mmCIF file of C-alpha atoms and ligand atoms in Angstrom:
data_model
loop_
_atom_site.group_PDB
_atom_site.id
_atom_site.type_symbol
_atom_site.label_atom_id
_atom_site.label_comp_id
_atom_site.label_asym_id
_atom_site.label_seq_id
_atom_site.Cartn_x
_atom_site.Cartn_y
_atom_site.Cartn_z
ATOM 1 C CA SER A 1 17.381 7.365 19.866
ATOM 2 C CA MET A 2 21.134 7.985 19.928
ATOM 3 C CA MET A 3 21.686 5.564 16.999
ATOM 4 C CA ARG A 4 19.247 7.459 14.806
ATOM 5 C CA GLU A 5 20.978 10.759 15.577
ATOM 6 C CA ILE A 6 24.465 9.421 14.912
ATOM 7 C CA SER A 7 23.475 7.846 11.608
ATOM 8 C CA GLY A 8 21.794 11.078 10.510
ATOM 9 C CA ILE A 9 18.449 9.367 9.949
ATOM 10 C CA ASN A 10 16.611 12.108 11.847
ATOM 11 C CA VAL A 11 18.085 14.727 9.513
ATOM 12 C CA MET A 12 17.142 12.663 6.456
ATOM 13 C CA GLU A 13 13.577 12.344 7.729
ATOM 14 C CA GLN A 14 13.278 16.125 7.991
ATOM 15 C CA GLU A 15 14.800 16.716 4.540
ATOM 16 C CA LEU A 16 12.614 14.099 2.895
ATOM 17 C CA LYS A 17 9.494 15.449 4.606
ATOM 18 C CA SER A 18 9.960 18.832 2.993
ATOM 19 C CA LEU A 19 11.081 17.375 -0.346
ATOM 20 C CA LEU A 20 7.969 15.199 -0.668
ATOM 21 C CA ASN A 21 5.696 17.620 1.214
ATOM 22 C CA LEU A 22 4.442 14.980 3.609
ATOM 23 C CA HIS A 23 3.124 15.119 7.137
ATOM 24 C CA GLU A 24 5.299 12.372 8.559
ATOM 25 C CA ILE A 25 8.160 10.144 7.414
ATOM 26 C CA VAL A 26 9.850 7.257 9.151
ATOM 27 C CA ILE A 27 13.133 5.937 7.722
ATOM 28 C CA VAL A 28 14.530 2.590 8.832
ATOM 29 C CA PRO A 29 18.264 1.849 8.387
ATOM 30 C CA GLY A 30 19.451 -0.231 5.402
ATOM 31 C CA ASN A 31 18.305 -0.896 1.856
ATOM 32 C CA SER A 32 15.621 -3.542 1.313
ATOM 33 C CA ASP A 33 16.890 -4.167 -2.229
ATOM 34 C CA GLU A 34 20.102 -5.544 -0.721
ATOM 35 C CA SER A 35 19.112 -6.980 2.660
ATOM 36 C CA PRO A 36 15.873 -8.899 3.252
ATOM 37 C CA TRP A 37 15.823 -8.021 6.970
ATOM 38 C CA VAL A 38 15.183 -4.382 6.086
ATOM 39 C CA LYS A 39 11.650 -5.327 4.969
ATOM 40 C CA GLU A 40 11.133 -6.752 8.442
ATOM 41 C CA GLU A 41 12.209 -3.402 9.887
ATOM 42 C CA LEU A 42 9.734 -1.654 7.589
ATOM 43 C CA GLY A 43 7.120 -4.020 8.972
ATOM 44 C CA ARG A 44 8.042 -3.237 12.556
ATOM 45 C CA ALA A 45 7.949 0.530 11.956
ATOM 46 C CA SER A 46 4.588 0.210 10.183
ATOM 47 C CA ALA A 47 3.111 -1.787 13.049
ATOM 48 C CA ALA A 48 4.204 0.916 15.510
ATOM 49 C CA SER A 49 2.765 3.657 13.320
ATOM 50 C CA MET A 50 -0.552 1.811 12.944
ATOM 51 C CA LYS A 51 -0.855 1.239 16.680
ATOM 52 C CA ARG A 52 -0.275 4.917 17.440
ATOM 53 C CA ARG A 53 -3.240 5.785 15.220
ATOM 54 C CA LEU A 54 -5.667 3.041 16.238
ATOM 55 C CA LYS A 55 -8.921 4.045 17.820
ATOM 56 C CA GLY A 56 -11.524 1.628 19.205
ATOM 57 C CA ASN A 57 -13.375 0.924 16.054
ATOM 58 C CA THR A 58 -10.834 0.906 13.259
ATOM 59 C CA ILE A 59 -11.442 -0.503 9.813
ATOM 60 C CA ILE A 60 -8.096 -0.916 8.088
ATOM 61 C CA ALA A 61 -8.065 -1.278 4.302
ATOM 62 C CA VAL A 62 -4.917 -3.022 3.076
ATOM 63 C CA THR A 63 -3.422 -3.469 -0.398
ATOM 64 C CA GLY A 64 -1.358 -6.403 -1.636
ATOM 65 C CA GLY A 65 2.358 -6.846 -2.262
ATOM 66 C CA SER A 66 5.421 -8.350 -0.626
ATOM 67 C CA THR A 67 5.931 -5.310 1.600
ATOM 68 C CA MET A 68 2.406 -5.602 2.999
ATOM 69 C CA ALA A 69 3.054 -9.312 3.520
ATOM 70 C CA ALA A 70 6.163 -8.402 5.537
ATOM 71 C CA VAL A 71 4.130 -5.930 7.600
ATOM 72 C CA ALA A 72 1.593 -8.683 8.351
ATOM 73 C CA GLU A 73 4.386 -10.855 9.776
ATOM 74 C CA ARG A 74 5.371 -8.094 12.220
ATOM 75 C CA LEU A 75 1.933 -7.405 13.681
ATOM 76 C CA THR A 76 1.360 -8.535 17.267
ATOM 77 C CA PRO A 77 -1.762 -9.270 19.373
ATOM 78 C CA ASP A 78 -1.933 -5.788 20.940
ATOM 79 C CA PHE A 79 -4.564 -4.370 18.598
ATOM 80 C CA SER A 80 -8.039 -3.510 19.827
ATOM 81 C CA ASP A 81 -10.615 -6.311 19.421
ATOM 82 C CA GLU A 82 -12.656 -3.867 17.398
ATOM 83 C CA THR A 83 -10.091 -3.726 14.602
ATOM 84 C CA LEU A 84 -11.212 -5.108 11.248
ATOM 85 C CA PHE A 85 -8.952 -5.728 8.231
ATOM 86 C CA VAL A 86 -10.430 -5.488 4.745
ATOM 87 C CA PRO A 87 -8.739 -5.656 1.330
ATOM 88 C CA ALA A 88 -8.616 -2.188 -0.247
ATOM 89 C CA ARG A 89 -9.609 -3.358 -3.732
ATOM 90 C CA GLY A 90 -10.638 -6.454 -5.641
ATOM 91 C CA GLY A 91 -8.105 -8.693 -7.354
ATOM 92 C CA ILE A 92 -5.503 -6.986 -9.515
ATOM 93 C CA GLY A 93 -3.737 -9.977 -10.993
ATOM 94 C CA GLU A 94 -1.375 -10.900 -8.174
ATOM 95 C CA ASP A 95 -0.360 -14.374 -6.995
ATOM 96 C CA VAL A 96 -2.128 -15.596 -3.864
ATOM 97 C CA LYS A 97 0.736 -14.737 -1.501
ATOM 98 C CA ASN A 98 0.699 -11.114 -2.648
ATOM 99 C CA GLN A 99 -3.078 -10.709 -2.656
ATOM 100 C CA ALA A 100 -4.747 -8.275 -0.267
ATOM 101 C CA ASN A 101 -7.217 -11.000 0.840
ATOM 102 C CA THR A 102 -4.364 -13.251 1.959
ATOM 103 C CA ILE A 103 -2.581 -10.396 3.712
ATOM 104 C CA CYS A 104 -5.748 -9.322 5.562
ATOM 105 C CA ALA A 105 -6.210 -12.868 6.837
ATOM 106 C CA LYS A 106 -2.580 -12.893 8.093
ATOM 107 C CA MET A 107 -2.970 -9.499 9.741
ATOM 108 C CA ALA A 108 -6.118 -10.596 11.570
ATOM 109 C CA GLU A 109 -4.449 -13.840 12.635
ATOM 110 C CA HIS A 110 -1.368 -12.069 14.030
ATOM 111 C CA THR A 111 -3.324 -9.367 15.839
ATOM 112 C CA GLY A 112 -6.127 -11.633 17.069
ATOM 113 C CA THR A 113 -8.726 -9.498 15.291
ATOM 114 C CA ARG A 114 -11.159 -10.013 12.409
ATOM 115 C CA HIS A 115 -10.954 -9.663 8.654
ATOM 116 C CA ARG A 116 -13.236 -9.852 5.658
ATOM 117 C CA VAL A 117 -12.430 -10.968 2.146
ATOM 118 C CA LEU A 118 -13.542 -9.669 -1.200
ATOM 119 C CA TYR A 119 -13.856 -12.517 -3.651
ATOM 120 C CA VAL A 120 -14.242 -11.064 -7.090
ATOM 121 C CA PRO A 121 -12.730 -12.898 -10.028
ATOM 122 C CA ASP A 122 -10.132 -11.061 -12.110
ATOM 123 C CA GLN A 123 -11.010 -12.291 -15.580
ATOM 124 C CA VAL A 124 -14.750 -12.483 -16.212
ATOM 125 C CA SER A 125 -17.098 -10.810 -18.651
ATOM 126 C CA LYS A 126 -18.685 -7.456 -17.755
ATOM 127 C CA GLU A 127 -22.077 -9.166 -17.291
ATOM 128 C CA VAL A 128 -20.756 -11.724 -14.826
ATOM 129 C CA TYR A 129 -18.856 -8.998 -12.995
ATOM 130 C CA LYS A 130 -21.996 -6.869 -12.685
ATOM 131 C CA SER A 131 -23.986 -9.755 -11.239
ATOM 132 C CA PHE A 132 -21.226 -10.335 -8.679
ATOM 133 C CA LEU A 133 -21.647 -6.767 -7.503
ATOM 134 C CA LYS A 134 -25.277 -7.495 -6.659
ATOM 135 C CA GLU A 135 -24.266 -10.212 -4.186
ATOM 136 C CA PRO A 136 -25.161 -9.115 -0.620
ATOM 137 C CA MET A 137 -21.862 -10.458 0.772
ATOM 138 C CA ILE A 138 -19.838 -8.435 -1.702
ATOM 139 C CA LYS A 139 -21.958 -5.339 -1.144
ATOM 140 C CA GLU A 140 -21.397 -5.644 2.583
ATOM 141 C CA VAL A 141 -17.607 -5.801 2.241
ATOM 142 C CA LEU A 142 -17.660 -2.883 -0.211
ATOM 143 C CA ASN A 143 -19.532 -0.823 2.383
ATOM 144 C CA LEU A 144 -16.924 -1.705 4.997
ATOM 145 C CA ILE A 145 -14.154 -0.624 2.607
ATOM 146 C CA LYS A 146 -15.950 2.673 1.994
ATOM 147 C CA SER A 147 -16.059 3.308 5.746
ATOM 148 C CA ALA A 148 -12.385 2.465 6.395
ATOM 149 C CA ASN A 149 -10.625 4.992 8.622
ATOM 150 C CA MET A 150 -7.140 3.699 7.910
ATOM 151 C CA VAL A 151 -5.442 2.659 4.686
ATOM 152 C CA LEU A 152 -2.166 0.787 4.553
ATOM 153 C CA HIS A 153 -0.614 0.485 1.111
ATOM 154 C CA GLY A 154 2.538 -0.343 -0.787
ATOM 155 C CA ILE A 155 4.141 1.526 -3.679
ATOM 156 C CA GLY A 156 5.781 -0.395 -6.498
ATOM 157 C CA ASP A 157 8.030 0.212 -9.477
ATOM 158 C CA ALA A 158 5.665 0.353 -12.469
ATOM 159 C CA ILE A 159 7.401 -2.108 -14.782
ATOM 160 C CA THR A 160 8.183 -4.554 -11.975
ATOM 161 C CA MET A 161 4.503 -4.562 -11.006
ATOM 162 C CA ALA A 162 3.196 -4.826 -14.569
ATOM 163 C CA GLU A 163 5.499 -7.804 -15.159
ATOM 164 C CA ARG A 164 4.634 -9.517 -11.888
ATOM 165 C CA ARG A 165 0.886 -9.231 -12.431
ATOM 166 C CA LYS A 166 -1.135 -10.834 -15.149
ATOM 167 C CA THR A 167 -1.033 -7.724 -17.321
ATOM 168 C CA THR A 168 -2.411 -7.981 -20.854
ATOM 169 C CA GLU A 169 -0.211 -6.890 -23.722
ATOM 170 C CA GLU A 170 -2.547 -3.979 -24.394
ATOM 171 C CA ASP A 171 -2.330 -2.701 -20.807
ATOM 172 C CA PHE A 172 1.422 -3.278 -20.749
ATOM 173 C CA GLU A 173 1.724 -0.972 -23.741
ATOM 174 C CA LYS A 174 -0.392 1.644 -21.995
ATOM 175 C CA ILE A 175 1.937 1.461 -19.011
ATOM 176 C CA THR A 176 5.194 1.663 -20.984
ATOM 177 C CA GLY A 177 3.809 4.052 -23.596
ATOM 178 C CA GLY A 178 2.591 6.357 -20.804
ATOM 179 C CA HIS A 179 6.096 6.228 -19.247
ATOM 180 C CA ALA A 180 4.768 4.957 -15.937
ATOM 181 C CA VAL A 181 7.374 4.794 -13.175
ATOM 182 C CA GLY A 182 5.278 4.115 -10.080
ATOM 183 C CA GLU A 183 2.315 2.024 -8.981
ATOM 184 C CA ALA A 184 -0.037 2.010 -5.992
ATOM 185 C CA PHE A 185 -3.536 0.464 -5.547
ATOM 186 C CA GLY A 186 -3.343 -0.827 -9.127
ATOM 187 C CA TYR A 187 -2.926 2.721 -10.482
ATOM 188 C CA TYR A 188 0.154 3.448 -12.591
ATOM 189 C CA PHE A 189 1.764 6.921 -12.417
ATOM 190 C CA ASP A 190 4.216 8.799 -14.621
ATOM 191 C CA GLU A 191 7.007 11.024 -13.262
ATOM 192 C CA ALA A 192 4.609 13.964 -12.938
ATOM 193 C CA GLY A 193 2.305 11.868 -10.755
ATOM 194 C CA GLU A 194 -0.382 11.558 -13.446
ATOM 195 C CA VAL A 195 -2.344 8.305 -13.714
ATOM 196 C CA VAL A 196 -1.550 6.629 -17.054
ATOM 197 C CA HIS A 197 -3.327 3.345 -16.391
ATOM 198 C CA LYS A 198 -5.627 1.903 -13.774
ATOM 199 C CA VAL A 199 -6.521 -1.735 -13.169
ATOM 200 C CA PRO A 200 -10.315 -1.653 -13.227
ATOM 201 C CA THR A 201 -11.594 -3.237 -10.042
ATOM 202 C CA ILE A 202 -14.045 -2.508 -7.251
ATOM 203 C CA GLY A 203 -13.318 -1.204 -3.765
ATOM 204 C CA LEU A 204 -11.173 1.749 -2.838
ATOM 205 C CA GLN A 205 -10.492 4.255 -5.611
ATOM 206 C CA LEU A 206 -7.689 6.811 -5.560
ATOM 207 C CA GLU A 207 -10.096 9.706 -4.943
ATOM 208 C CA ASP A 208 -11.408 7.980 -1.788
ATOM 209 C CA LEU A 209 -8.083 8.593 -0.029
ATOM 210 C CA SER A 210 -8.964 12.217 0.651
ATOM 211 C CA HIS A 211 -11.817 11.124 2.955
ATOM 212 C CA ILE A 212 -9.772 8.653 4.965
ATOM 213 C CA GLU A 213 -8.236 9.875 8.191
ATOM 214 C CA ASN A 214 -5.087 7.759 8.301
ATOM 215 C CA VAL A 215 -3.098 6.856 5.209
ATOM 216 C CA ILE A 216 0.131 4.916 5.660
ATOM 217 C CA ALA A 217 2.361 4.135 2.670
ATOM 218 C CA VAL A 218 5.138 1.572 3.085
ATOM 219 C CA ALA A 219 7.846 1.271 0.436
ATOM 220 C CA GLY A 220 11.605 0.796 0.623
ATOM 221 C CA GLY A 221 14.652 -0.023 -1.512
ATOM 222 C CA SER A 222 16.669 2.372 -3.678
ATOM 223 C CA SER A 223 14.999 0.899 -6.784
ATOM 224 C CA LYS A 224 11.668 2.356 -5.610
ATOM 225 C CA ALA A 225 12.870 5.978 -5.287
ATOM 226 C CA LYS A 226 11.415 7.018 -8.651
ATOM 227 C CA ALA A 227 8.120 5.314 -7.889
ATOM 228 C CA ILE A 228 7.832 6.934 -4.472
ATOM 229 C CA ARG A 229 8.622 10.394 -5.885
ATOM 230 C CA ALA A 230 6.038 10.009 -8.655
ATOM 231 C CA TYR A 231 3.274 8.684 -6.428
ATOM 232 C CA MET A 232 3.839 11.351 -3.752
ATOM 233 C CA LYS A 233 3.360 14.164 -6.307
ATOM 234 C CA GLY A 234 -0.376 13.586 -6.117
ATOM 235 C CA ALA A 235 -0.688 11.833 -2.760
ATOM 236 C CA PRO A 236 -2.570 13.465 0.132
ATOM 237 C CA HIS A 237 -0.312 15.557 2.411
ATOM 238 C CA LYS A 238 -1.541 13.555 5.432
ATOM 239 C CA THR A 239 0.165 10.402 4.057
ATOM 240 C CA VAL A 240 2.663 8.867 6.451
ATOM 241 C CA LEU A 241 5.579 7.338 4.525
ATOM 242 C CA ILE A 242 7.484 4.447 6.062
ATOM 243 C CA THR A 243 10.610 3.887 3.982
ATOM 244 C CA ASP A 244 14.241 2.822 4.257
ATOM 245 C CA GLU A 245 17.614 4.507 3.991
ATOM 246 C CA GLY A 246 18.187 3.041 0.497
ATOM 247 C CA ALA A 247 15.132 4.758 -0.962
ATOM 248 C CA ALA A 248 15.648 7.924 1.116
ATOM 249 C CA ARG A 249 19.257 8.457 -0.034
ATOM 250 C CA GLU A 250 18.275 7.970 -3.670
ATOM 251 C CA LEU A 251 15.321 10.367 -3.310
ATOM 252 C CA LEU A 252 17.488 13.034 -1.663
ATOM 253 C CA LYS A 253 20.017 12.858 -4.528
ATOM 254 C CA GLY A 254 17.243 14.461 -6.578
HETATM 255 O O1 G3H B 301 0.724 -3.560 -4.725
HETATM 256 C C1 G3H B 301 1.948 -3.764 -4.744
HETATM 257 C C2 G3H B 301 2.822 -2.714 -4.269
HETATM 258 O O2 G3H B 301 2.504 -1.522 -4.914
HETATM 259 C C3 G3H B 301 4.276 -3.033 -4.322
HETATM 260 O O3 G3H B 301 4.564 -4.389 -4.115
HETATM 261 O O4 G3H B 301 5.616 -4.494 -1.885
HETATM 262 O O5 G3H B 301 5.896 -6.356 -3.507
HETATM 263 O O6 G3H B 301 7.027 -4.178 -3.884
HETATM 264 P P1 G3H B 301 5.844 -4.866 -3.311
#
Protein backbone atom coordinates (compact mmCIF):
# COMPACT_ATOMS: atom_id res chain seq x y z
CA SER A 1 0.00 0.00 0.00
CA MET A 2 0.87 3.70 -0.25
CA MET A 3 1.42 3.93 3.54
CA ARG A 4 3.97 1.13 3.47
CA GLU A 5 5.88 2.81 0.64
CA ILE A 6 5.91 6.22 2.30
CA SER A 7 7.11 4.84 5.62
CA GLY A 8 9.87 2.89 3.88
CA ILE A 9 8.68 -0.42 5.29
CA ASN A 10 8.92 -2.09 1.88
CA VAL A 11 12.57 -1.06 1.62
CA MET A 12 13.27 -2.34 5.14
CA GLU A 13 11.66 -5.68 4.28
CA GLN A 14 13.99 -6.09 1.31
CA GLU A 15 17.09 -5.10 3.30
CA LEU A 16 16.22 -7.38 6.19
CA LYS A 17 15.49 -10.28 3.84
CA SER A 18 19.01 -10.19 2.47
CA LEU A 19 20.59 -9.49 5.87
CA LEU A 20 18.94 -12.52 7.48
CA ASN A 21 18.92 -14.61 4.28
CA LEU A 22 15.23 -15.40 4.52
CA HIS A 23 12.60 -16.21 1.95
CA GLU A 24 9.99 -13.75 3.16
CA ILE A 25 9.69 -10.99 5.75
CA VAL A 26 6.70 -8.96 6.81
CA ILE A 27 7.27 -5.86 8.97
CA VAL A 28 4.38 -4.18 10.77
CA PRO A 29 4.70 -0.52 11.86
CA GLY A 30 5.61 0.32 15.48
CA ASN A 31 7.57 -1.29 18.29
CA SER A 32 5.82 -3.91 20.42
CA ASP A 33 8.13 -3.13 23.35
CA GLU A 34 6.53 0.32 23.56
CA SER A 35 2.98 -0.13 22.27
CA PRO A 36 0.83 -3.17 23.07
CA TRP A 37 -1.28 -2.73 19.91
CA VAL A 38 1.74 -3.64 17.79
CA LYS A 39 1.45 -7.25 19.00
CA GLU A 40 -2.10 -7.22 17.67
CA GLU A 41 -0.74 -6.08 14.31
CA LEU A 42 1.78 -8.93 14.41
CA GLY A 43 -1.16 -11.22 15.04
CA ARG A 44 -3.11 -9.84 12.11
CA ALA A 45 -0.13 -10.17 9.74
CA SER A 46 0.49 -13.73 10.95
CA ALA A 47 -3.13 -14.70 10.39
CA ALA A 48 -2.94 -13.39 6.81
CA SER A 49 0.31 -15.23 6.18
CA MET A 50 -1.10 -18.49 7.57
CA LYS A 51 -4.23 -18.24 5.45
CA ARG A 52 -2.22 -17.71 2.27
CA ARG A 53 -0.41 -20.99 2.94
CA LEU A 54 -3.32 -23.13 4.11
CA LYS A 55 -4.21 -26.17 2.09
CA GLY A 56 -7.20 -28.45 2.76
CA ASN A 57 -5.63 -30.70 5.28
CA THR A 58 -3.29 -28.58 7.35
CA ILE A 59 -1.82 -29.61 10.67
CA ILE A 60 -0.42 -26.52 12.36
CA ALA A 61 2.08 -27.01 15.18
CA VAL A 62 2.21 -24.00 17.50
CA THR A 63 4.61 -22.99 20.27
CA GLY A 64 3.80 -21.01 23.40
CA GLY A 65 4.44 -17.40 24.39
CA SER A 66 2.64 -14.08 24.59
CA THR A 67 3.15 -13.39 20.89
CA MET A 68 1.47 -16.66 19.93
CA ALA A 69 -1.33 -15.80 22.34
CA ALA A 70 -1.77 -12.47 20.52
CA VAL A 71 -1.85 -14.29 17.18
CA ALA A 72 -4.59 -16.59 18.52
CA GLU A 73 -6.73 -13.53 19.34
CA ARG A 74 -6.50 -12.33 15.73
CA LEU A 75 -7.54 -15.55 14.01
CA THR A 76 -10.98 -15.57 12.38
CA PRO A 77 -13.41 -18.33 11.30
CA ASP A 78 -12.21 -18.42 7.67
CA PHE A 79 -9.90 -21.41 8.03
CA SER A 80 -10.67 -24.71 6.34
CA ASP A 81 -12.61 -27.20 8.51
CA GLU A 82 -9.75 -29.60 7.94
CA THR A 83 -7.30 -27.46 9.89
CA LEU A 84 -5.95 -28.99 13.10
CA PHE A 85 -3.89 -27.15 15.74
CA VAL A 86 -1.40 -29.12 17.82
CA PRO A 87 1.19 -27.92 20.36
CA ALA A 88 4.69 -28.16 18.88
CA ARG A 89 6.29 -29.59 22.03
CA GLY A 90 5.45 -30.75 25.52
CA GLY A 91 5.50 -28.39 28.49
CA ILE A 92 8.56 -26.19 28.87
CA GLY A 93 7.84 -24.53 32.18
CA GLU A 94 5.49 -21.76 31.11
CA ASP A 95 2.41 -20.45 32.94
CA VAL A 96 -0.91 -21.71 31.61
CA LYS A 97 -1.67 -18.58 29.57
CA ASN A 98 1.61 -18.92 27.68
CA GLN A 99 1.39 -22.68 27.14
CA ALA A 100 1.09 -24.09 23.62
CA ASN A 101 -1.88 -26.27 24.72
CA THR A 102 -3.84 -23.19 25.80
CA ILE A 103 -2.94 -21.30 22.64
CA CYS A 104 -3.97 -24.22 20.39
CA ALA A 105 -7.35 -24.35 22.11
CA LYS A 106 -7.80 -20.58 21.52
CA MET A 107 -6.75 -20.87 17.89
CA ALA A 108 -9.23 -23.68 17.25
CA GLU A 109 -11.98 -21.75 19.03
CA HIS A 110 -11.39 -18.58 16.99
CA THR A 111 -11.12 -20.37 13.65
CA GLY A 112 -13.92 -22.87 14.30
CA THR A 113 -11.53 -25.78 13.76
CA ARG A 114 -10.11 -28.57 15.92
CA HIS A 115 -7.12 -28.92 18.21
CA ARG A 116 -5.38 -31.59 20.22
CA VAL A 117 -3.49 -31.24 23.47
CA LEU A 118 -0.33 -32.86 24.70
CA TYR A 119 -0.52 -33.40 28.43
CA VAL A 120 2.90 -34.33 29.65
CA PRO A 121 3.99 -33.17 33.08
CA ASP A 122 7.08 -30.97 33.31
CA GLN A 123 8.64 -32.28 36.50
CA VAL A 124 8.48 -36.06 36.82
CA SER A 125 11.07 -38.79 37.08
CA LYS A 126 12.49 -40.38 33.91
CA GLU A 127 10.55 -43.60 34.63
CA VAL A 128 7.20 -41.84 34.93
CA TYR A 129 7.97 -39.81 31.82
CA LYS A 130 8.78 -42.96 29.84
CA SER A 131 5.51 -44.61 30.85
CA PHE A 132 3.63 -41.49 29.73
CA LEU A 133 5.14 -41.89 26.29
CA LYS A 134 3.56 -45.33 26.01
CA GLU A 135 0.06 -43.87 26.41
CA PRO A 136 -1.90 -44.30 23.13
CA MET A 137 -3.38 -40.78 23.40
CA ILE A 138 0.04 -39.21 23.72
CA LYS A 139 1.46 -41.36 20.92
CA GLU A 140 -1.37 -40.26 18.67
CA VAL A 141 -0.74 -36.56 19.27
CA LEU A 142 3.01 -37.07 18.77
CA ASN A 143 2.28 -38.64 15.38
CA LEU A 144 0.13 -35.66 14.44
CA ILE A 145 2.96 -33.30 15.44
CA LYS A 146 5.40 -35.30 13.31
CA SER A 147 3.10 -34.90 10.31
CA ALA A 148 2.54 -31.14 10.73
CA ASN A 149 2.86 -29.19 7.49
CA MET A 150 2.96 -25.79 9.15
CA VAL A 151 4.82 -24.52 12.20
CA LEU A 152 4.07 -21.23 13.88
CA HIS A 153 6.57 -20.16 16.53
CA GLY A 154 7.79 -17.28 18.63
CA ILE A 155 11.36 -16.18 19.31
CA GLY A 156 12.32 -14.88 22.73
CA ASP A 157 15.18 -13.10 24.44
CA ALA A 158 17.14 -15.86 26.21
CA ILE A 159 17.37 -14.37 29.69
CA THR A 160 13.79 -13.10 29.64
CA MET A 161 12.60 -16.60 28.75
CA ALA A 162 14.83 -18.39 31.27
CA GLU A 163 13.54 -16.07 34.00
CA ARG A 164 9.90 -16.40 33.00
CA ARG A 165 9.99 -20.19 32.91
CA LYS A 166 10.61 -22.51 35.79
CA THR A 167 14.30 -22.84 34.97
CA THR A 168 16.51 -24.69 37.46
CA GLU A 169 19.61 -22.97 38.74
CA GLU A 170 21.76 -25.49 36.90
CA ASP A 171 20.06 -24.82 33.55
CA PHE A 172 20.12 -21.08 34.18
CA GLU A 173 23.89 -21.30 34.53
CA LYS A 174 24.12 -23.25 31.29
CA ILE A 175 22.14 -20.52 29.56
CA THR A 176 24.13 -17.58 30.96
CA GLY A 177 27.46 -19.42 30.87
CA GLY A 178 26.83 -20.32 27.22
CA HIS A 179 26.08 -16.63 26.49
CA ALA A 180 22.65 -17.43 25.10
CA VAL A 181 20.88 -14.45 23.53
CA GLY A 182 17.90 -16.06 21.80
CA GLU A 183 15.30 -18.75 22.40
CA ALA A 184 12.82 -20.66 20.24
CA PHE A 185 10.99 -23.99 20.85
CA GLY A 186 12.74 -24.25 24.22
CA TYR A 187 16.17 -24.18 22.56
CA TYR A 188 18.60 -21.46 23.65
CA PHE A 189 21.03 -19.98 21.09
CA ASP A 190 24.22 -17.94 21.35
CA GLU A 191 25.11 -15.08 18.99
CA ALA A 192 26.55 -17.53 16.45
CA GLY A 193 23.25 -19.41 16.36
CA GLU A 194 24.64 -22.44 18.23
CA VAL A 195 22.37 -24.28 20.67
CA VAL A 196 23.76 -23.90 24.21
CA HIS A 197 20.82 -25.43 26.06
CA LYS A 198 17.65 -27.28 25.20
CA VAL A 199 14.63 -27.93 27.41
CA PRO A 200 14.23 -31.69 27.14
CA THR A 201 10.69 -32.45 26.07
CA ILE A 202 8.84 -34.51 23.49
CA GLY A 203 7.29 -33.35 20.22
CA LEU A 204 8.90 -31.22 17.57
CA GLN A 205 12.69 -31.04 17.64
CA LEU A 206 14.75 -28.36 15.92
CA GLU A 207 15.95 -30.77 13.21
CA ASP A 208 12.32 -31.56 12.27
CA LEU A 209 11.90 -28.04 10.85
CA SER A 210 13.75 -28.97 7.67
CA HIS A 211 10.96 -31.42 6.73
CA ILE A 212 8.10 -29.01 7.32
CA GLU A 213 6.80 -27.09 4.35
CA ASN A 214 5.70 -23.87 6.04
CA VAL A 215 7.59 -22.30 8.92
CA ILE A 216 6.37 -18.97 10.25
CA ALA A 217 8.30 -17.15 12.99
CA VAL A 218 6.63 -14.24 14.78
CA ALA A 219 8.70 -11.92 16.96
CA GLY A 220 8.73 -8.16 17.44
CA GLY A 221 10.12 -5.41 19.68
CA SER A 222 13.58 -3.82 19.51
CA SER A 223 14.61 -5.85 22.58
CA LYS A 224 14.31 -9.04 20.50
CA ALA A 225 16.69 -7.95 17.70
CA LYS A 226 19.64 -9.91 19.11
CA ALA A 227 17.50 -12.99 19.63
CA ILE A 228 16.08 -12.86 16.11
CA ARG A 229 19.55 -12.42 14.58
CA ALA A 230 20.96 -15.35 16.56
CA TYR A 231 18.09 -17.72 15.85
CA MET A 232 18.03 -16.89 12.12
CA LYS A 233 21.72 -17.84 11.74
CA GLY A 234 20.70 -21.48 11.79
CA ALA A 235 17.04 -21.25 10.80
CA PRO A 236 15.81 -22.77 7.52
CA HIS A 237 15.87 -20.30 4.59
CA LYS A 238 12.16 -21.00 3.95
CA THR A 239 11.25 -19.38 7.30
CA VAL A 240 8.80 -16.51 6.98
CA LEU A 241 9.55 -13.84 9.60
CA ILE A 242 6.72 -11.62 10.81
CA THR A 243 8.26 -8.80 12.83
CA ASP A 244 7.82 -5.12 13.67
CA GLU A 245 9.59 -1.89 12.83
CA GLY A 246 11.21 -1.76 16.30
CA ALA A 247 13.03 -5.06 15.82
CA ALA A 248 13.73 -4.38 12.13
CA ARG A 249 15.40 -1.00 12.75
CA GLU A 250 17.57 -2.46 15.50
CA LEU A 251 18.55 -5.43 13.30
CA LEU A 252 19.44 -3.16 10.37
CA LYS A 253 21.73 -1.06 12.60
CA GLY A 254 23.94 -4.15 12.62
O1 LIG B 1 8.23 -19.50 23.53
C1 LIG B 1 8.27 -18.28 23.77
C2 LIG B 1 8.75 -17.39 22.74
O2 LIG B 1 9.98 -17.85 22.28
C3 LIG B 1 8.76 -15.95 23.10
O3 LIG B 1 7.73 -15.58 23.98
O4 LIG B 1 6.18 -14.22 22.62
O5 LIG B 1 6.13 -14.10 25.10
O6 LIG B 1 8.03 -13.12 23.83
P1 LIG B 1 6.99 -14.18 23.87
